[in-house]
Structures are given as C-alpha cells and as structure tokens.
Amino acid sequence: VVELAPAITNGPNTVVLNPGGTATFTLSAIGTSPFTNQLYASNGAVAIGSPVIVSPPTDSATFVVPGITAANSTNYYVVVSDAAGSITSAVVAITVVTPPANIITNADVNVSITPGLNGPTTGLLYQWSTNSVNLTNGAHYAGVTTSTLTITNVQPADAITYTIVVSNAFGYSTTNTATLTVVIPTPPTFTSVSYNQTNATLQFTSKDIYDTTSSFILESTTNLLGAWITNAATVTVSGGTNFQIVLPQTNAYEFYRL
C-alpha cells in the first residue's frame, strides 16, 4: 500500500464580510485517508480548538469563524495532515467592510462616499447603485466601480440613499448603504450692532458650513432707493459660524447688506 502525502486541490478562499459576520473557509485535498485539518491564525495560534477529521478517500473540510470585526480580523491558513505527511495551505485573508458614513452637505459642492475597508483590497470588485439601478460614470458620477463614489455639483435631487456592493471572485459579497442629505442654507443674518466712540461692529451668523471670511461682500447705501456700493470692510470670525465686521463711525445714517 502506497500512502500518498496530502495535496490541496481547492481553497481556502479569501472572505469579504461586514462587521460581526461569519467567515467560512472550505478546503479540499487528496491523499491518504483519514485526513486531519486544522485552521490557524496568521500568528500561528490555533483558530479553532478541534481539528476537522475527514475519513473518505478525498478530503473536504469547512471551518466557521463567527463574530469577525475590523478589530479582530486576521489572516488564516489550514494545515492538512495524513499518515504520509502534511501540507500548509496558502494564507487567506478576511476583508471587513464597514458602512460608509451618512453625509450632510450643501448644494453646489462635490462629495465623496466610501466604505471602510479593513484588510487586503486586491481583487475586490465594487458597484455603486441607487434604487437598485447601477450608476454609470459621467459628468455627475465618478468611481462607480471603485471603493469611492464622487458626486459632482450636488443638487437636492441627489439627496437619496447610495448602495455599494463589495465582492470578490469567490462569491463573497457585502452590501452597505449611505444616505446623502442636501441642505439649502439660508442667507446670513445680522444678529447685533454695537458702537463705541470710534467704531461700529456688525455681528452676523451664517448657516452655510462652507462659508469663510472671504464668502461675504458687504454693501452699503445712504438711500434705500439708490445704488448699493461695495464696502471694503474686513470680515473676521467671532466664534463658530458667527462673523463680525468693524466699521469706522461716520456719524451718518447708512444701510448695510451682505
């Protein structure tokens, strides 16, 4: 009787899953029955306490590792042994896909949506969709088959849920979504006017999260029915989304707008 050393014929394969998912590794081998299969973590620790022993002429073993998260994901390998020797499988990896964050943004800006990818990304396939319809690249969308979807010149109609499917060639896939909320900010609002002997301070607030000190133009007039002229005053931040403009006292009535 010739005893044949084991040879792996299939698997195990890389796994793609969401946090808390269960990783399933399946392996096939030939050799001399019975076979002993043991799953190890990449650091050499036994991943599952009891080995899988298979007695038929060919070996087929499945290992199930539950509760995978981004924090405890690792690489794995299997050692197959029979009476004539043993063989170690290739190291296989787990990629944990965490959902992309929901986004709140203003209109008329560009946004990017991407999931978290913990683990190797080589060989992963991506597809973004909305309402079960796959998106296509163009002037508005870019990266529809990559991990990052970019939406150019966001408008209120873009305020929907976006879905990404991440998969690999071995049939593993995950589905995650993100919701985009588009806000139309109200105009800036004057909140107070204060005076001292030399200056007048105009306080105002803006609900536009993208506003900076260079976003505003102050105009003034002495006659509401007349022309408005641009005022070269400097805008400064007074805290958070609050701004102020300090103007010299002129002892004359003037009207201001932003």
Tab-separated table of N, CA, C and O in Angstrom, residues 61-128:
chain	number	residue	atom	x	y	z
A	61	ALA	N	-13.110	19.900	4.051
A	61	ALA	CA	-13.306	20.411	5.397
A	61	ALA	C	-13.778	21.850	5.350
A	61	ALA	O	-13.350	22.621	4.477
A	62	THR	N	-14.647	22.201	6.270
A	62	THR	CA	-15.160	23.560	6.373
A	62	THR	C	-14.942	24.081	7.782
A	62	THR	O	-15.236	23.397	8.763
A	63	PHE	N	-14.421	25.293	7.869
A	63	PHE	CA	-14.208	25.951	9.154
A	63	PHE	C	-15.072	27.200	9.213
A	63	PHE	O	-15.144	27.965	8.246
A	64	VAL	N	-15.708	27.415	10.345
A	64	VAL	CA	-16.593	28.560	10.537
A	64	VAL	C	-16.061	29.387	11.699
A	64	VAL	O	-15.913	28.877	12.813
A	65	VAL	N	-15.761	30.660	11.419
A	65	VAL	CA	-15.262	31.573	12.446
A	65	VAL	C	-16.265	32.714	12.581
A	65	VAL	O	-16.351	33.573	11.710
A	66	PRO	N	-17.050	32.736	13.679
A	66	PRO	CA	-18.089	33.769	13.812
A	66	PRO	C	-17.539	35.061	14.419
A	66	PRO	O	-16.431	35.112	14.950
A	67	GLY	N	-18.380	36.103	14.349
A	67	GLY	CA	-18.103	37.340	15.062
A	67	GLY	C	-16.868	38.077	14.606
A	67	GLY	O	-16.136	38.647	15.416
A	68	ILE	N	-16.639	38.127	13.306
A	68	ILE	CA	-15.468	38.838	12.788
A	68	ILE	C	-15.729	40.346	12.813
A	68	ILE	O	-16.777	40.821	12.376
A	69	THR	N	-14.770	41.103	13.324
A	69	THR	CA	-14.852	42.563	13.304
A	69	THR	C	-13.558	43.110	12.735
A	69	THR	O	-12.576	42.381	12.552
A	70	ALA	N	-13.559	44.418	12.478
A	70	ALA	CA	-12.336	45.047	11.968
A	70	ALA	C	-11.204	44.923	12.976
A	70	ALA	O	-10.028	44.852	12.613
A	71	ALA	N	-11.553	44.875	14.268
A	71	ALA	CA	-10.519	44.818	15.297
A	71	ALA	C	-9.891	43.430	15.431
A	71	ALA	O	-8.706	43.306	15.728
A	72	ASN	N	-10.686	42.363	15.202
A	72	ASN	CA	-10.137	41.018	15.410
A	72	ASN	C	-9.926	40.230	14.120
A	72	ASN	O	-9.631	39.040	14.162
A	73	SER	N	-10.097	40.884	12.972
A	73	SER	CA	-9.865	40.168	11.722
A	73	SER	C	-8.374	39.886	11.548
A	73	SER	O	-7.525	40.658	11.985
A	74	THR	N	-8.062	38.778	10.929
A	74	THR	CA	-6.673	38.403	10.706
A	74	THR	C	-6.616	37.502	9.485
A	74	THR	O	-7.641	37.235	8.846
A	75	ASN	N	-5.444	37.033	9.144
A	75	ASN	CA	-5.292	36.065	8.071
A	75	ASN	C	-5.294	34.656	8.655
A	75	ASN	O	-4.979	34.450	9.831
A	76	TYR	N	-5.640	33.672	7.814
A	76	TYR	CA	-5.736	32.297	8.277
A	76	TYR	C	-5.070	31.358	7.273
A	76	TYR	O	-4.909	31.684	6.088
A	77	TYR	N	-4.714	30.180	7.768
A	77	TYR	CA	-4.245	29.107	6.889
A	77	TYR	C	-4.646	27.774	7.500
A	77	TYR	O	-4.970	27.680	8.687
A	78	VAL	N	-4.649	26.751	6.665
A	78	VAL	CA	-5.043	25.410	7.092
A	78	VAL	C	-3.871	24.459	6.894
A	78	VAL	O	-3.181	24.517	5.868
A	79	VAL	N	-3.635	23.591	7.873
A	79	VAL	CA	-2.657	22.512	7.756
A	79	VAL	C	-3.427	21.207	7.604
A	79	VAL	O	-4.252	20.860	8.460
A	80	VAL	N	-3.180	20.518	6.496
A	80	VAL	CA	-3.808	19.227	6.216
A	80	VAL	C	-2.766	18.133	6.445
A	80	VAL	O	-1.666	18.199	5.895
A	81	SER	N	-3.143	17.155	7.254
A	81	SER	CA	-2.211	16.068	7.569
A	81	SER	C	-2.861	14.718	7.285
A	81	SER	O	-4.080	14.554	7.436
A	82	ASP	N	-2.042	13.738	6.840
A	82	ASP	CA	-2.461	12.341	6.766
A	82	ASP	C	-1.284	11.481	7.204
A	82	ASP	O	-0.276	12.000	7.721
A	83	ALA	N	-1.394	10.185	7.017
A	83	ALA	CA	-0.350	9.280	7.509
A	83	ALA	C	0.984	9.494	6.828
A	83	ALA	O	2.035	9.100	7.364
A	84	ALA	N	0.982	10.116	5.643
A	84	ALA	CA	2.219	10.267	4.883
A	84	ALA	C	2.839	11.652	5.016
A	84	ALA	O	3.906	11.901	4.453
A	85	GLY	N	2.204	12.562	5.720
A	85	GLY	CA	2.799	13.882	5.855
A	85	GLY	C	1.749	14.966	6.037
A	85	GLY	O	0.596	14.687	6.392
A	86	SER	N	2.143	16.185	5.790
A	86	SER	CA	1.230	17.311	5.943
A	86	SER	C	1.561	18.379	4.924
A	86	SER	O	2.659	18.392	4.339
A	87	ILE	N	0.606	19.276	4.705
A	87	ILE	CA	0.789	20.381	3.769
A	87	ILE	C	0.062	21.600	4.327
A	87	ILE	O	-0.987	21.465	4.963
A	88	THR	N	0.640	22.768	4.113
A	88	THR	CA	0.054	24.020	4.589
A	88	THR	C	-0.536	24.786	3.412
A	88	THR	O	0.124	24.959	2.382
A	89	SER	N	-1.752	25.233	3.585
A	89	SER	CA	-2.411	25.986	2.514
A	89	SER	C	-1.813	27.382	2.395
A	89	SER	O	-1.047	27.839	3.252
A	90	ALA	N	-2.168	28.050	1.323
A	90	ALA	CA	-1.827	29.469	1.204
A	90	ALA	C	-2.543	30.244	2.299
A	90	ALA	O	-3.600	29.837	2.794
A	91	VAL	N	-1.959	31.357	2.700
A	91	VAL	CA	-2.596	32.218	3.695
A	91	VAL	C	-3.745	32.973	3.028
A	91	VAL	O	-3.582	33.549	1.950
A	92	VAL	N	-4.904	32.912	3.652
A	92	VAL	CA	-6.067	33.608	3.107
A	92	VAL	C	-6.472	34.718	4.067
A	92	VAL	O	-6.243	34.639	5.275
A	93	ALA	N	-7.067	35.747	3.514
A	93	ALA	CA	-7.347	36.951	4.282
A	93	ALA	C	-8.835	37.205	4.387
A	93	ALA	O	-9.640	36.723	3.584
A	94	ILE	N	-9.188	37.979	5.387
A	94	ILE	CA	-10.545	38.478	5.559
A	94	ILE	C	-10.518	39.989	5.367
A	94	ILE	O	-9.689	40.682	5.953
A	95	THR	N	-11.426	40.487	4.546
A	95	THR	CA	-11.615	41.931	4.416
A	95	THR	C	-12.950	42.291	5.049
A	95	THR	O	-13.996	41.789	4.636
A	96	VAL	N	-12.903	43.154	6.071
A	96	VAL	CA	-14.114	43.601	6.751
A	96	VAL	C	-14.520	44.949	6.165
A	96	VAL	O	-13.734	45.899	6.155
A	97	VAL	N	-15.752	45.008	5.680
A	97	VAL	CA	-16.265	46.223	5.043
A	97	VAL	C	-17.221	46.912	6.009
A	97	VAL	O	-18.264	46.348	6.369
A	98	THR	N	-16.884	48.103	6.441
A	98	THR	CA	-17.768	48.873	7.323
A	98	THR	C	-18.554	49.885	6.492
A	98	THR	O	-18.048	50.408	5.495
A	99	PRO	N	-19.793	50.151	6.863
A	99	PRO	CA	-20.641	51.027	6.043
A	99	PRO	C	-20.057	52.425	5.904
A	99	PRO	O	-19.428	52.944	6.833
A	100	PRO	N	-20.272	53.054	4.744
A	100	PRO	CA	-19.866	54.464	4.603
A	100	PRO	C	-20.715	55.341	5.503
A	100	PRO	O	-21.849	55.003	5.842
A	101	ALA	N	-20.149	56.468	5.896
A	101	ALA	CA	-20.870	57.397	6.770
A	101	ALA	C	-21.937	58.149	5.978
A	101	ALA	O	-21.759	58.451	4.786
A	102	ASN	N	-23.065	58.406	6.628
A	102	ASN	CA	-24.050	59.303	6.044
A	102	ASN	C	-23.451	60.708	5.947
A	102	ASN	O	-22.634	61.106	6.784
A	103	ILE	N	-23.869	61.455	4.935
A	103	ILE	CA	-23.283	62.773	4.675
A	103	ILE	C	-24.376	63.827	4.634
A	103	ILE	O	-25.423	63.625	4.006
A	104	ILE	N	-24.136	64.950	5.314
A	104	ILE	CA	-24.981	66.139	5.204
A	104	ILE	C	-24.128	67.231	4.570
A	104	ILE	O	-23.043	67.554	5.068
A	105	THR	N	-24.605	67.797	3.472
A	105	THR	CA	-23.789	68.759	2.736
A	105	THR	C	-24.668	69.828	2.112
A	105	THR	O	-25.892	69.669	1.997
A	106	ASN	N	-24.032	70.896	1.720
A	106	ASN	CA	-24.722	71.939	0.968
A	106	ASN	C	-24.820	71.550	-0.499
A	106	ASN	O	-24.104	70.671	-0.983
A	107	ALA	N	-25.683	72.231	-1.210
A	107	ALA	CA	-25.752	72.080	-2.657
A	107	ALA	C	-24.556	72.765	-3.309
A	107	ALA	O	-23.849	73.557	-2.686
A	108	ASP	N	-24.315	72.409	-4.568
A	108	ASP	CA	-23.292	73.045	-5.412
A	108	ASP	C	-21.866	72.726	-4.983
A	108	ASP	O	-20.937	73.484	-5.288
A	109	VAL	N	-21.663	71.623	-4.272
A	109	VAL	CA	-20.319	71.181	-3.906
A	109	VAL	C	-20.138	69.745	-4.382
A	109	VAL	O	-21.084	69.088	-4.817
A	110	ASN	N	-18.900	69.258	-4.318
A	110	ASN	CA	-18.596	67.876	-4.669
A	110	ASN	C	-18.453	67.051	-3.390
A	110	ASN	O	-17.873	67.532	-2.407
A	111	VAL	N	-18.968	65.835	-3.394
A	111	VAL	CA	-18.833	64.964	-2.223
A	111	VAL	C	-18.325	63.602	-2.662
A	111	VAL	O	-18.511	63.188	-3.816
A	112	SER	N	-17.684	62.903	-1.731
A	112	SER	CA	-17.201	61.545	-1.974
A	112	SER	C	-17.724	60.640	-0.872
A	112	SER	O	-17.736	61.017	0.310
A	113	ILE	N	-18.147	59.447	-1.254
A	113	ILE	CA	-18.677	58.458	-0.318
A	113	ILE	C	-17.820	57.203	-0.441
A	113	ILE	O	-17.600	56.706	-1.545
A	114	THR	N	-17.360	56.677	0.691
A	114	THR	CA	-16.521	55.479	0.638
A	114	THR	C	-16.724	54.646	1.895
A	114	THR	O	-16.873	55.204	2.990
A	115	PRO	N	-16.755	53.316	1.771
A	115	PRO	CA	-16.849	52.475	2.969
A	115	PRO	C	-15.482	52.288	3.600
A	115	PRO	O	-14.448	52.608	3.004
A	116	GLY	N	-15.475	51.771	4.812
A	116	GLY	CA	-14.223	51.388	5.436
A	116	GLY	C	-13.812	50.001	4.978
A	116	GLY	O	-14.642	49.090	4.897
A	117	LEU	N	-12.546	49.829	4.651
A	117	LEU	CA	-12.028	48.540	4.182
A	117	LEU	C	-10.874	48.138	5.087
A	117	LEU	O	-9.805	48.743	5.034
A	118	ASN	N	-11.100	47.129	5.933
A	118	ASN	CA	-10.070	46.645	6.831
A	118	ASN	C	-9.609	45.289	6.336
A	118	ASN	O	-10.306	44.287	6.457
A	119	GLY	N	-8.424	45.263	5.745
A	119	GLY	CA	-7.909	44.034	5.157
A	119	GLY	C	-7.466	44.292	3.729
A	119	GLY	O	-7.547	45.410	3.220
A	120	PRO	N	-6.984	43.256	3.052
A	120	PRO	CA	-6.492	43.444	1.685
A	120	PRO	C	-7.620	43.811	0.731
A	120	PRO	O	-8.749	43.360	0.876
A	121	THR	N	-7.310	44.644	-0.251
A	121	THR	CA	-8.312	45.071	-1.234
A	121	THR	C	-8.024	44.555	-2.631
A	121	THR	O	-8.831	44.769	-3.536
A	122	THR	N	-6.882	43.875	-2.815
A	122	THR	CA	-6.558	43.330	-4.125
A	122	THR	C	-7.618	42.314	-4.538
A	122	THR	O	-7.964	41.418	-3.776
A	123	GLY	N	-8.142	42.469	-5.745
A	123	GLY	CA	-9.130	41.528	-6.255
A	123	GLY	C	-10.561	41.832	-5.878
A	123	GLY	O	-11.473	41.122	-6.320
A	124	LEU	N	-10.783	42.869	-5.091
A	124	LEU	CA	-12.157	43.214	-4.735
A	124	LEU	C	-12.863	43.911	-5.898
A	124	LEU	O	-12.244	44.640	-6.679
A	125	LEU	N	-14.146	43.682	-5.991
A	125	LEU	CA	-14.985	44.282	-7.021
A	125	LEU	C	-15.994	45.206	-6.343
A	125	LEU	O	-16.521	44.880	-5.277
A	126	TYR	N	-16.289	46.338	-6.989
A	126	TYR	CA	-17.178	47.332	-6.388
A	126	TYR	C	-18.258	47.722	-7.397
A	126	TYR	O	-18.009	47.816	-8.604
A	127	GLN	N	-19.466	48.001	-6.871
A	127	GLN	CA	-20.526	48.556	-7.703
A	127	GLN	C	-21.428	49.436	-6.852
A	127	GLN	O	-21.994	48.995	-5.852
A	128	TRP	N	-21.531	50.715	-7.253
A	128	TRP	CA	-22.428	51.653	-6.598
A	128	TRP	C	-23.756	51.697	-7.343
A	128	TRP	O	-23.798	51.601	-8.584
